[in-house]
XYZ file of C-alpha atoms in Angstrom:
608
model
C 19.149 -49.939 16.436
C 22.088 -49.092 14.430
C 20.585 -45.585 13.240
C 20.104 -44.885 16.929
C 23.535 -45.855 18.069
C 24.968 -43.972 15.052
C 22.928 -40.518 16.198
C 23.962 -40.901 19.954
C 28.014 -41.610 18.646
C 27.381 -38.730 16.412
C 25.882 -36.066 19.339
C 28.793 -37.235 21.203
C 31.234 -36.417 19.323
C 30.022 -33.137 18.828
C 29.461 -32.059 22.070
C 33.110 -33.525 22.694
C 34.022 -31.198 19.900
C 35.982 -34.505 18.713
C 34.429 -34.785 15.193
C 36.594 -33.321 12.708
C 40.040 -33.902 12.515
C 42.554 -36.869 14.317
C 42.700 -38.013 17.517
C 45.176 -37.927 20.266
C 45.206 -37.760 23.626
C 45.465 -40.387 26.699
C 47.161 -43.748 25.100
C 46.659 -42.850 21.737
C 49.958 -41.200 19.815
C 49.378 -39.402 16.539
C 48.556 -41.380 13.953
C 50.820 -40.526 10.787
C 49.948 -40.343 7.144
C 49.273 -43.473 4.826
C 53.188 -43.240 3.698
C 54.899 -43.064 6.743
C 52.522 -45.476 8.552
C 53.480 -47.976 5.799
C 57.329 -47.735 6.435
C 56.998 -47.506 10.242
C 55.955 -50.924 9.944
C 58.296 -52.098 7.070
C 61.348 -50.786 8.078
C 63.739 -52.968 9.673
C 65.007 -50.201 12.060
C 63.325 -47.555 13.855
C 64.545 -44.118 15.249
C 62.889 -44.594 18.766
C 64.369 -44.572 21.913
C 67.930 -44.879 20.711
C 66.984 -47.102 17.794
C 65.943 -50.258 17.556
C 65.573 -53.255 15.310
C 62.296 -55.040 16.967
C 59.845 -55.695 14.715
C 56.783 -53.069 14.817
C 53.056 -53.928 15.979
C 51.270 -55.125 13.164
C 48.496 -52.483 14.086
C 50.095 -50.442 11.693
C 49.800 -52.545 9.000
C 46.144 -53.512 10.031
C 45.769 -49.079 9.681
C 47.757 -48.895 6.596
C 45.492 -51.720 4.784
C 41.893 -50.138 5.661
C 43.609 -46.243 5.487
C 44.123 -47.212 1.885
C 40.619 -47.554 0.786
C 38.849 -45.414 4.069
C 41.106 -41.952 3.704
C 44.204 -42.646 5.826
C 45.329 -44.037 8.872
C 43.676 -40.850 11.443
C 40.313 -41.454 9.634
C 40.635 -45.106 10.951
C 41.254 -44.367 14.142
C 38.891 -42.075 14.614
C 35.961 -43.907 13.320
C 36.900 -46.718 15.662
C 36.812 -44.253 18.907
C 33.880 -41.800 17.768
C 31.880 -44.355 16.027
C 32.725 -47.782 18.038
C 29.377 -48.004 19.927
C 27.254 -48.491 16.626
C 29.865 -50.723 15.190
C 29.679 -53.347 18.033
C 25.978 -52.983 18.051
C 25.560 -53.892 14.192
C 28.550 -56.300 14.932
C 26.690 -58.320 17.966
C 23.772 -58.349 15.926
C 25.021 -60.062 12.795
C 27.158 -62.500 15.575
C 24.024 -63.674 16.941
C 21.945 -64.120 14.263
C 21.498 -67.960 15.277
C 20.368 -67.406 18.707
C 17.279 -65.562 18.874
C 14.998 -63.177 17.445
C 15.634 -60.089 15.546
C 14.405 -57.674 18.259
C 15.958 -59.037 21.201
C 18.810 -59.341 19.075
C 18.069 -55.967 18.760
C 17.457 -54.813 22.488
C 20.370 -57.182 23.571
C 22.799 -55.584 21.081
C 21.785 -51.917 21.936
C 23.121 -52.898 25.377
C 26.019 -54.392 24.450
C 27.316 -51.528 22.299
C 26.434 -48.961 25.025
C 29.150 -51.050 27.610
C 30.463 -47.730 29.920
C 34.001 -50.074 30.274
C 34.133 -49.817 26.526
C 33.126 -45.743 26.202
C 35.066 -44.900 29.010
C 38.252 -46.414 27.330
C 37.493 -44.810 23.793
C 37.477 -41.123 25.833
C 41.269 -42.331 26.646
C 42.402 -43.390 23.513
C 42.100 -47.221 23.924
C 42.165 -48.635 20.506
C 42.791 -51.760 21.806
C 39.351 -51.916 24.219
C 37.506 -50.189 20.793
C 38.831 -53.055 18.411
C 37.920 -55.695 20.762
C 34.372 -54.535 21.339
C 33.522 -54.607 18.042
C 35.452 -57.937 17.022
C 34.664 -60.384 19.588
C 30.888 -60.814 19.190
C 31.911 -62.534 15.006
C 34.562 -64.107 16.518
C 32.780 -65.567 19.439
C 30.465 -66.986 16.707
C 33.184 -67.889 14.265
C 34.718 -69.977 17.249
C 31.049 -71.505 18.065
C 30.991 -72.645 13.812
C 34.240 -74.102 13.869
C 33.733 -76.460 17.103
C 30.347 -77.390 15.434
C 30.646 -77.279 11.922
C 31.340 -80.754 10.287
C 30.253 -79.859 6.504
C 32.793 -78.986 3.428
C 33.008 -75.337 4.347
C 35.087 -76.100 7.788
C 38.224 -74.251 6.706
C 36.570 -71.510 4.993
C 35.303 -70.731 8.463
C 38.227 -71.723 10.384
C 40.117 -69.296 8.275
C 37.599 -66.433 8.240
C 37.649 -66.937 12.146
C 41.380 -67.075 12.098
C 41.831 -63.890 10.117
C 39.616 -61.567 13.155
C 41.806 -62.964 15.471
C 44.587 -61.707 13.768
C 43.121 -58.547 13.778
C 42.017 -58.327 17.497
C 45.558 -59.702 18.182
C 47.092 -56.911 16.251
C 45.636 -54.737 18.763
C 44.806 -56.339 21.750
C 46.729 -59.436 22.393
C 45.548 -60.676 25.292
C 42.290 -60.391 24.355
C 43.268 -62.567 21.252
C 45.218 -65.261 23.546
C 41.991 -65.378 26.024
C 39.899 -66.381 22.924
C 42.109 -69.322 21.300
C 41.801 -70.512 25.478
C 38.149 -70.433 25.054
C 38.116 -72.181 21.686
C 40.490 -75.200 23.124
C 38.211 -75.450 26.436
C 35.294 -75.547 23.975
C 36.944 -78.132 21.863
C 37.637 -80.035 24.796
C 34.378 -80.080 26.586
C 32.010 -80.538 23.472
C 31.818 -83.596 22.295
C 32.399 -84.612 18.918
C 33.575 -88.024 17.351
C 33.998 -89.811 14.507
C 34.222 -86.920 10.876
C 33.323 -84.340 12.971
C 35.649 -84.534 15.161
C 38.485 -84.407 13.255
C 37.802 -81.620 11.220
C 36.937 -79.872 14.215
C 40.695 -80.606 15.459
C 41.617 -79.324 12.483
C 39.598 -76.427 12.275
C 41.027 -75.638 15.545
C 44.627 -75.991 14.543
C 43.919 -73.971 11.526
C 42.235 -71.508 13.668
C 45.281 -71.027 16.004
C 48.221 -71.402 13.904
C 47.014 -68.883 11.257
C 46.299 -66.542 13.811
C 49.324 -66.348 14.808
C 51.094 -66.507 11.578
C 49.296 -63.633 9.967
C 51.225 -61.057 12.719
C 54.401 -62.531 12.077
C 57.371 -61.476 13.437
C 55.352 -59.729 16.228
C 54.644 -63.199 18.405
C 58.262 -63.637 19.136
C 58.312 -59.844 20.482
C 55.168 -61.064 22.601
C 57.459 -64.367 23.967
C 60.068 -62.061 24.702
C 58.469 -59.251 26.597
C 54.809 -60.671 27.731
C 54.533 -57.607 29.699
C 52.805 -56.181 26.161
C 49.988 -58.808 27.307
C 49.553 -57.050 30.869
C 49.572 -53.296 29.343
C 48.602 -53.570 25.698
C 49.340 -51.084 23.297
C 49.381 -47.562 23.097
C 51.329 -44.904 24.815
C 53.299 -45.431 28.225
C 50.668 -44.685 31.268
C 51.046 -45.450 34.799
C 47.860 -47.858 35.452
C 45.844 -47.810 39.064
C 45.361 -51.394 40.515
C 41.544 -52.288 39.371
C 39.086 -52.555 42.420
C 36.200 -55.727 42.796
C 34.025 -52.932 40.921
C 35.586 -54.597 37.903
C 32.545 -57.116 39.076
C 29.984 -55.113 37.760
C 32.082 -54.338 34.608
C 33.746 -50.680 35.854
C 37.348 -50.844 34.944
C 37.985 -47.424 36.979
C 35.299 -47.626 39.745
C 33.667 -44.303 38.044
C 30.298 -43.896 38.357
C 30.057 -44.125 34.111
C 31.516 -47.461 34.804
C 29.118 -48.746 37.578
C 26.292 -48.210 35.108
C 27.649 -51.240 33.085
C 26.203 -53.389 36.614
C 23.029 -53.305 34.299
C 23.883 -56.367 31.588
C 25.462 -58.751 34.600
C 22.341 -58.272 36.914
C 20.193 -58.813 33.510
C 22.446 -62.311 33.097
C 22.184 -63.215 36.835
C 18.413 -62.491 36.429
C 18.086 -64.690 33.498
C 19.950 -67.417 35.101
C 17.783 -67.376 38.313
C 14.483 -67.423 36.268
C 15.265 -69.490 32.925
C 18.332 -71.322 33.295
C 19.095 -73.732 30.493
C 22.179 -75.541 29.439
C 23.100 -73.378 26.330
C 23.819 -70.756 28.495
C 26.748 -72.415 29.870
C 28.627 -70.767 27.141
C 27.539 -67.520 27.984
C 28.386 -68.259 31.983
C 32.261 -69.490 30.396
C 32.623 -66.562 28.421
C 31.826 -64.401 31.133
C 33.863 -66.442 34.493
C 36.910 -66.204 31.312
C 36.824 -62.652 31.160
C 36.739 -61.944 35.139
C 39.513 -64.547 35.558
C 41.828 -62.539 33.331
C 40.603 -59.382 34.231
C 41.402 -59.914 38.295
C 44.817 -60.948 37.103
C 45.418 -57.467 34.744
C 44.503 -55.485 37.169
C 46.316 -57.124 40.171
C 49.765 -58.309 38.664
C 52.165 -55.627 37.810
C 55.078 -55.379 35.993
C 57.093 -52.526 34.371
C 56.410 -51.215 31.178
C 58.009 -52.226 27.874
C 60.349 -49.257 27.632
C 60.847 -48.873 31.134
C 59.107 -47.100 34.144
C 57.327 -47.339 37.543
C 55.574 -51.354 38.021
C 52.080 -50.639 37.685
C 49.220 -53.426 36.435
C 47.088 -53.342 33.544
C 44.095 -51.922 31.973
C 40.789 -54.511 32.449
C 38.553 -52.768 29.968
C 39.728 -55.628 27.269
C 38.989 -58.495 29.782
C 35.627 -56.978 30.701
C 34.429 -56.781 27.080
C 34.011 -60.663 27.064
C 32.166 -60.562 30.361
C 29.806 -58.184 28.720
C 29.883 -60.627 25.746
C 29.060 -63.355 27.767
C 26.524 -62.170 29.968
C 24.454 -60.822 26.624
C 24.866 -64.050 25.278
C 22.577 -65.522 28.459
C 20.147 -63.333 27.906
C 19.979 -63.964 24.402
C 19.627 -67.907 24.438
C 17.388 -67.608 27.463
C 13.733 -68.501 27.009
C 12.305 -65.131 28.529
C 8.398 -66.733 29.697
C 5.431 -64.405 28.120
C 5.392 -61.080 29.656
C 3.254 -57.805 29.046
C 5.077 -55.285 27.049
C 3.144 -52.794 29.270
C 5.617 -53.750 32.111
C 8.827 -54.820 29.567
C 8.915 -51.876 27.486
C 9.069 -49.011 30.526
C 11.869 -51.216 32.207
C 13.620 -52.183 28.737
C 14.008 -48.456 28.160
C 14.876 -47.094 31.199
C 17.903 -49.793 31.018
C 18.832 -48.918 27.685
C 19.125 -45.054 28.771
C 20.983 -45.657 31.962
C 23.612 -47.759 29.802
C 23.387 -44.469 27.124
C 24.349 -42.351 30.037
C 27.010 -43.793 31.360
C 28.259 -44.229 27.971
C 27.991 -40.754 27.379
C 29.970 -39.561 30.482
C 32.770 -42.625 30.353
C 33.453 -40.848 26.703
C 33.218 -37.536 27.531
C 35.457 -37.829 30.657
C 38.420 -38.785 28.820
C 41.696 -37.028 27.514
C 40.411 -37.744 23.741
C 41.133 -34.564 21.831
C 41.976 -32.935 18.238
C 45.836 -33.336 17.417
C 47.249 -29.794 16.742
C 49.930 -30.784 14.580
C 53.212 -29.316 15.483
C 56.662 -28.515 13.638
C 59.168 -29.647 15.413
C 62.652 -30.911 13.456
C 66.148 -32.711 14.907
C 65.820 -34.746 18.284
C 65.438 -33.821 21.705
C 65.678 -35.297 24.899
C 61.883 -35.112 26.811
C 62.544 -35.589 30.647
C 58.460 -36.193 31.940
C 57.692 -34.360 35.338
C 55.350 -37.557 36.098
C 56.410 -41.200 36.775
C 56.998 -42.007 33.339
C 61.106 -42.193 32.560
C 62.585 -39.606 29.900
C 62.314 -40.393 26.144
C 64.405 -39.271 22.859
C 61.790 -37.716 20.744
C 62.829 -36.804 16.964
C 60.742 -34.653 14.621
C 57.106 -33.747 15.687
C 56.984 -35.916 18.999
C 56.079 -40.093 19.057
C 53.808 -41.129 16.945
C 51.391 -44.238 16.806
C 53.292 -47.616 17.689
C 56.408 -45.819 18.934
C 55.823 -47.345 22.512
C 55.345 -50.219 21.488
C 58.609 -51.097 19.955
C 61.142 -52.767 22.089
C 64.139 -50.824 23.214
C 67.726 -52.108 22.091
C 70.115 -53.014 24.578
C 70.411 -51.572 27.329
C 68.567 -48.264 25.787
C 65.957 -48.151 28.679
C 68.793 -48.461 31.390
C 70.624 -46.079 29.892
C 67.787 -43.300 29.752
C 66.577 -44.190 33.232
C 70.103 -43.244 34.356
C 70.394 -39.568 31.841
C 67.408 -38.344 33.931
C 69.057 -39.244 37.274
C 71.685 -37.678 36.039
C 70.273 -34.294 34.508
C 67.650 -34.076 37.761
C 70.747 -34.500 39.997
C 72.505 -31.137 41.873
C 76.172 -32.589 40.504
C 77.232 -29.990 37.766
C 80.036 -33.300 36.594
C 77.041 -35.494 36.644
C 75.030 -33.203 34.632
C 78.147 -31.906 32.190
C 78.414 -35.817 31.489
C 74.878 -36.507 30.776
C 74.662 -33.973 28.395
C 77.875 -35.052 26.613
C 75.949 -38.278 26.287
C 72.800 -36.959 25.243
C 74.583 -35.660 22.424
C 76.715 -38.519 21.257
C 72.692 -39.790 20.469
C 72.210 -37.072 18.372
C 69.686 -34.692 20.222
C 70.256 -31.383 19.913
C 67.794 -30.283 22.455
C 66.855 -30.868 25.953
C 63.337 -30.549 27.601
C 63.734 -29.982 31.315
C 61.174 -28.595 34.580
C 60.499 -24.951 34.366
C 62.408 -25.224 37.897
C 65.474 -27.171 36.670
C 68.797 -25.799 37.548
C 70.497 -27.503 34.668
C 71.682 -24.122 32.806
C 73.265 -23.346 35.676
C 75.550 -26.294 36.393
C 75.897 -26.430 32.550
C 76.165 -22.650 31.463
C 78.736 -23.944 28.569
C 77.225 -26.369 27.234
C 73.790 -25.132 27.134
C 71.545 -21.922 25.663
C 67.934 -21.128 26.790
C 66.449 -19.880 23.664
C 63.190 -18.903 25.450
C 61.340 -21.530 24.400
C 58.647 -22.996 26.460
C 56.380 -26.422 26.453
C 53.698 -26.508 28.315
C 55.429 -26.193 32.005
C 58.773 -27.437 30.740
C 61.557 -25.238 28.681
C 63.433 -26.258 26.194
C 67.408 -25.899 26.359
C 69.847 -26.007 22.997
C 72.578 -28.048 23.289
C 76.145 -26.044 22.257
C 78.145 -29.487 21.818
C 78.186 -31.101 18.712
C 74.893 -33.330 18.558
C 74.665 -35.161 14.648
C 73.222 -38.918 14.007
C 77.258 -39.804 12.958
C 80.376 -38.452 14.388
C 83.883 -39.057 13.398
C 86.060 -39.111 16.181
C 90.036 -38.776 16.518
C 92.116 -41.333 17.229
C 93.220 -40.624 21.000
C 88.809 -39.917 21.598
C 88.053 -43.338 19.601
C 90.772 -45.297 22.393
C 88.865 -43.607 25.191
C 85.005 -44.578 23.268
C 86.433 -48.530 23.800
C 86.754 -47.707 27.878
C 84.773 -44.918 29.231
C 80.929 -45.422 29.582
C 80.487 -42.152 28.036
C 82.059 -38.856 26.362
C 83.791 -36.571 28.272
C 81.603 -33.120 28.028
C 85.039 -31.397 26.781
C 85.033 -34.023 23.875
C 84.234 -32.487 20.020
C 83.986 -35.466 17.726
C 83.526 -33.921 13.944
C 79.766 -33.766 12.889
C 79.437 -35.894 9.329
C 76.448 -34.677 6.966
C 74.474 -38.406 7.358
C 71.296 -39.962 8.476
C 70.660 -43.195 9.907
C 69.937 -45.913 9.273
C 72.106 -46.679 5.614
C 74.257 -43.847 4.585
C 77.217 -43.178 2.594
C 80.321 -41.040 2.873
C 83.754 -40.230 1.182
C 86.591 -40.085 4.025
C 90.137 -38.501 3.386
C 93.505 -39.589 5.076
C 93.523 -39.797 8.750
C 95.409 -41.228 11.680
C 95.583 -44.786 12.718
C 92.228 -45.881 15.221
C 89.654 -42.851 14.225
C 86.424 -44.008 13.749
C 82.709 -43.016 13.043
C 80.099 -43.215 16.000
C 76.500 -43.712 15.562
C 73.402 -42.331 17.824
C 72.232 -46.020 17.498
C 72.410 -49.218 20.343
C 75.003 -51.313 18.669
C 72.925 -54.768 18.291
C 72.925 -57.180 15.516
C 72.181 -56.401 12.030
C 74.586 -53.468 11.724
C 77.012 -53.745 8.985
C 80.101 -51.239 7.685
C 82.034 -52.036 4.278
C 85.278 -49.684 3.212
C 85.542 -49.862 -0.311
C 83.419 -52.628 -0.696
C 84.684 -54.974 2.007
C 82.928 -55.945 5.132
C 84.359 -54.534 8.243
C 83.512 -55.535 11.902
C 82.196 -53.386 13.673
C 83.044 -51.922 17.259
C 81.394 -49.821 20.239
C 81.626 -46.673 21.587
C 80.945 -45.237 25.156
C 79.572 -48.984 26.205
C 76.244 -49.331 23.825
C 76.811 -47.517 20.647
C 77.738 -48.545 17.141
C 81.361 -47.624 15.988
C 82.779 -48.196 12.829
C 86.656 -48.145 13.027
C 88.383 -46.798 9.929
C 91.742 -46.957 7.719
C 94.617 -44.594 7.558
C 94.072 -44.182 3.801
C 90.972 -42.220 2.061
C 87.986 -44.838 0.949
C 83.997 -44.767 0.348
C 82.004 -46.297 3.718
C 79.078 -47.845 3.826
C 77.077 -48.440 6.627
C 73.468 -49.584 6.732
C 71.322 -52.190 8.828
C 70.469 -55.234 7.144
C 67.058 -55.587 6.150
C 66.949 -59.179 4.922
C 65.344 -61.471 8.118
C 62.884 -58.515 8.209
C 61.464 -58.894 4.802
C 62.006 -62.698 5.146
C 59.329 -62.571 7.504
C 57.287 -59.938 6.001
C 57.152 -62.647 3.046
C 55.934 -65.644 4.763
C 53.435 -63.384 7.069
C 52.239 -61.771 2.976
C 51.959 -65.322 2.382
C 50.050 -66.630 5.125
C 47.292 -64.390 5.153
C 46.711 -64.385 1.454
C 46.122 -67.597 1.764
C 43.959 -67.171 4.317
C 42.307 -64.670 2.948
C 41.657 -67.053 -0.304
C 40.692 -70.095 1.749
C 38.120 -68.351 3.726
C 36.321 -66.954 0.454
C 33.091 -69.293 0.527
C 33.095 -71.680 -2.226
C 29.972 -72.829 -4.509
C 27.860 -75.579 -2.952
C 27.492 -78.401 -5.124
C 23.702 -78.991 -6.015
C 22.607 -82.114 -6.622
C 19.692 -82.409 -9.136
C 17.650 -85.221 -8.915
C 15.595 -86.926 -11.572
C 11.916 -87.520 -11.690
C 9.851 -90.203 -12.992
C 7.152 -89.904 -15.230
């Protein structure tokens, strides 16, 4: 089974032309190298959208950890979307181990693996849909051991459990929460008394709590913007309301996706002909997974850094209905049959799932990343639904959209696009003025836009085109940290933004922690940084901690003396590594309690 799923992921990809290099395309974002990967997710601030100090998705550090020992980061990645189908196959079987024999096993997990919801979403970049594929048949079966087992090796398993849910929650969140749902409902409508009940309970607690504690500080981002739980993670899209084909497991109504009809009608059939009552877990699993999936892809709600309303993706919710309805067919007790009459219909099932695995991947955006060169920052403005974005080096990478914006950093671009789209030359000559107190240097407009003409001063077309857009440079001053004058630093504390006849002095620094030597200077100058002012920023002058102001309504300003001194200014890195510490902690420990220990053996003594 596995050799065959690994040949048909492997034509695939070829005929794709996917095999070969990273992945991009749809909602997946380049995927950087091991190093940088590492300190998107360890720094305490990030250059996106503004800046920002929300903690990042722990997806990187889930890509980091396995790119260390499998190559890097893009190899990850795109083993999970070229090579997911075999992985959930030899996943499912290994789950289910306990529940029947090895060639339905077989059969059932060959289905399972070929789910068109799940190949459709790898052919547009869904990591999230990929990881839970593979990850929720052992977890399914590591939540079935914990709410049964009653033996010394309860928290081995609680915690093995508990660390793939971490994982799966690093990715796909509400996939993770719809789990530790199923696990209480289980706990609650199993009965259990006496020992084994209360190590189930705390099996359970173990289960949930650790979960959750390995992605530290990324559940209180989830509290705070639960809107991650609707779209997932991955790059901004605008999502299509799902349609009651998400019944028969088609996230998109495509005809790829109407294929997956196949493994409910085989549950439905198995039901009608064999029912039994272990196959009430199957039917929970499965009424779970619609449940969740009619609310994804009926509520909306805008996107975490801003943009049109639009619901959610269902392929993540429709993975456990697929998980459920192959674990009916697995605990069923099928009645003799002739293989004569099996076999024909067994295959011809198997190949229409293959095919409309084959076209749901091959439909997709899914491409080779062409690396690109870009340097500074520069303003994007998208000629789709999707608001503008400040872009610095090469473009965003992977986990960039899923950091919160700072402030009012969302608002603010929103209103830069009205503003540069707009017909008013003031209203554009402002907009850029602002655009550069962030520190972009260039602007990416419509091929149509009439922005060079209401700004002929303050902007140059070099000739440079992308894709259907052209990219302007910016003739105002446009650095990471101005110093302004005294007379422009009164007018910062008032105006919402810099008048476009305004030159503050460009200063030779990077964000976020830099140092620089000021001379002598008039009373109220300051320095301005192309950063939302929120907490965590901190300025000393000549050692001693100064408070900080803000400029133009939303940015950082750091007032300074009359008299020459050394400045420091950095953002403070200590609750970040804090937390970094206790989540290091937890899951070593989890890690080290779900390492199976020795069974005792008892020896017992004969008499002769």
């Amino acid at each position: 089974m596995v050799a065959v799923l690994a040949v048909f992921a492997l034509v695939t990809a070829l005929v794709t032309g996917r095999l070969g290099g990273a992945l991009v395309g749809g909602r997946l974002l380049p995927t950087a190298d091991l190093g940088t990967t590492w300190g998107d997710y360890l720094d305490a601030w990030h250059a996106v959208g503004g800046g920002t100090g929300a903690p990042a998705s722990p997806s990187l550090a889930v890509l980091a950890l396995l790119g260390s020992v499998l190559g890097g980061p893009s190899v990850v990645v795109s083993a999970l979307l070229l090579f997911g189908v075999p992985l959930a196959g030899l996943s499912a079987y290994l789950a289910t181990r306990r529940l029947a024999t090895p060639l339905r096993r077989a059969l059932v997990s060959g289905g399972y693996a070929l789910l068109p919801a799940a190949a459709i979403s790898a052919g547009q970049g869904r990591l999230d849909v990929v990881v839970a594929h593979v990850l929720v048949p052992p977890l399914l079966a590591g939540i079935a051991a914990v709410i049964r087992r009653s033996d010394g090796q309860w928290l081995g398993t609680a915690c093995l459990t508990a660390l793939g849910l971490a994982v799966l929650g690093a990715f796909a969140p509400l996939v993770h929460l719809s789990l530790i749902v199923l696990a209480l409902l289980a706990h609650v409508l199993v009965p259990g008394n006496g020992l084994r009940g209360r190590r189930r309970a705390a099996g359970l607690v173990a289960l949930v709590l650790l979960s959750i504690a390995c992605l530290l500080p990324w559940p209180a981002v989830l509290l705070g913007h639960p809107e991650i739980l609707l779209h997932g993670l991955g790059a901004r899209v605008v999502e299509q309301p799902a349609s009651v084909l998400m019944a028969v497991l088609s996230p998109d109504a495509s005809f790829a996706g109407i294929l997956g009809a196949l493994l409910v009608l085989a549950a439905i059939l198995a039901l009608a002909v064999c029912f039994e009552v272990r196959m009430l877990a199957g039917v929970g699993v499965a009424l779970l997974g619609w449940l969740v999936a009619v609310v994804v892809g009926t509520a909306s709600a805008e996107p975490l850094v801003g943009g049109v309303a639009s619901p959610g993706w269902t392929g993540g919710p429709l993975v456990l209905v697929a998980a459920g309805c192959a674990w009916i067919v697995l605990v069923a007790r099928v009645p003799a049959l002739s293989w004569k009459v099996t076999a024909p219909v067994l295959a011809a099932g198997l190949l229409v799932l293959g095919a409309g695995s084959a076209i749901g991947t091959a439909s997709g955006p899914l491409r080779i990343y062409q690396a690109a060169s870009e340097t500074g920052t520069r303003l994007v403005l998208d000629p789709g639904p999707q608001p503008a974005r400040l872009v610095t080096g090469a473009g965003p990478g992977f986990g960039d959209d899923d950091l919160a914006p700072a402030g009012a950093a969302a608002d603010w671009l929103r209103q830069v696009e009205q503003d540069l789209l707009s017909d008013d030359s003031a209203r554009v000559r402002g907009a850029l003025a602002e655009v550069a107190a962030r520190g972009a240097d260039h602007v990416v407009v419509p091929a149509g836009s009439r922005l060079p003409e209401l700004a002929y001063d303050m902007v140059v077309d070099d000739g440079r085109v992308t894709g259907t857009n052209r990219e302007l440079r910016l003739l105002v001053p446009a650095t990471p940290v101005k110093l302004v004058g005294p007379d422009l630093a009164r007018r910062a504390q008032t105006e919402p933004g810099p008048a476009p006849e305004a030159r503050p002095l460009p200063v030779d620094a990077r964000l976020p922690s830099f140092t620089v030597r000021i001379s002598e200077g008039g009373h109220g100058r300051a320095l301005v940084l192309a950063a939302e002012n929120e907490p965590g920023w901190y300025a000393t002058v000549d050692g001693k901690r100064l408070p900080l102001a803000t400029a133009w309504g939303h940015q950082v300003a750091v007032p300074l003396p009359e008299q020459a001194a050394e400045v420091q200014v950095g953002y403070t890195e200590l609750p970040r590594t804090t937390l970094l510490v206790v989540q290091a902690a937890v899951v070593l420990f989890t890690i080290i309690a779900a390492i199976p220990g020795r069974r005792r053996k008892t020896k017992t003594a004969t008499n002769r």
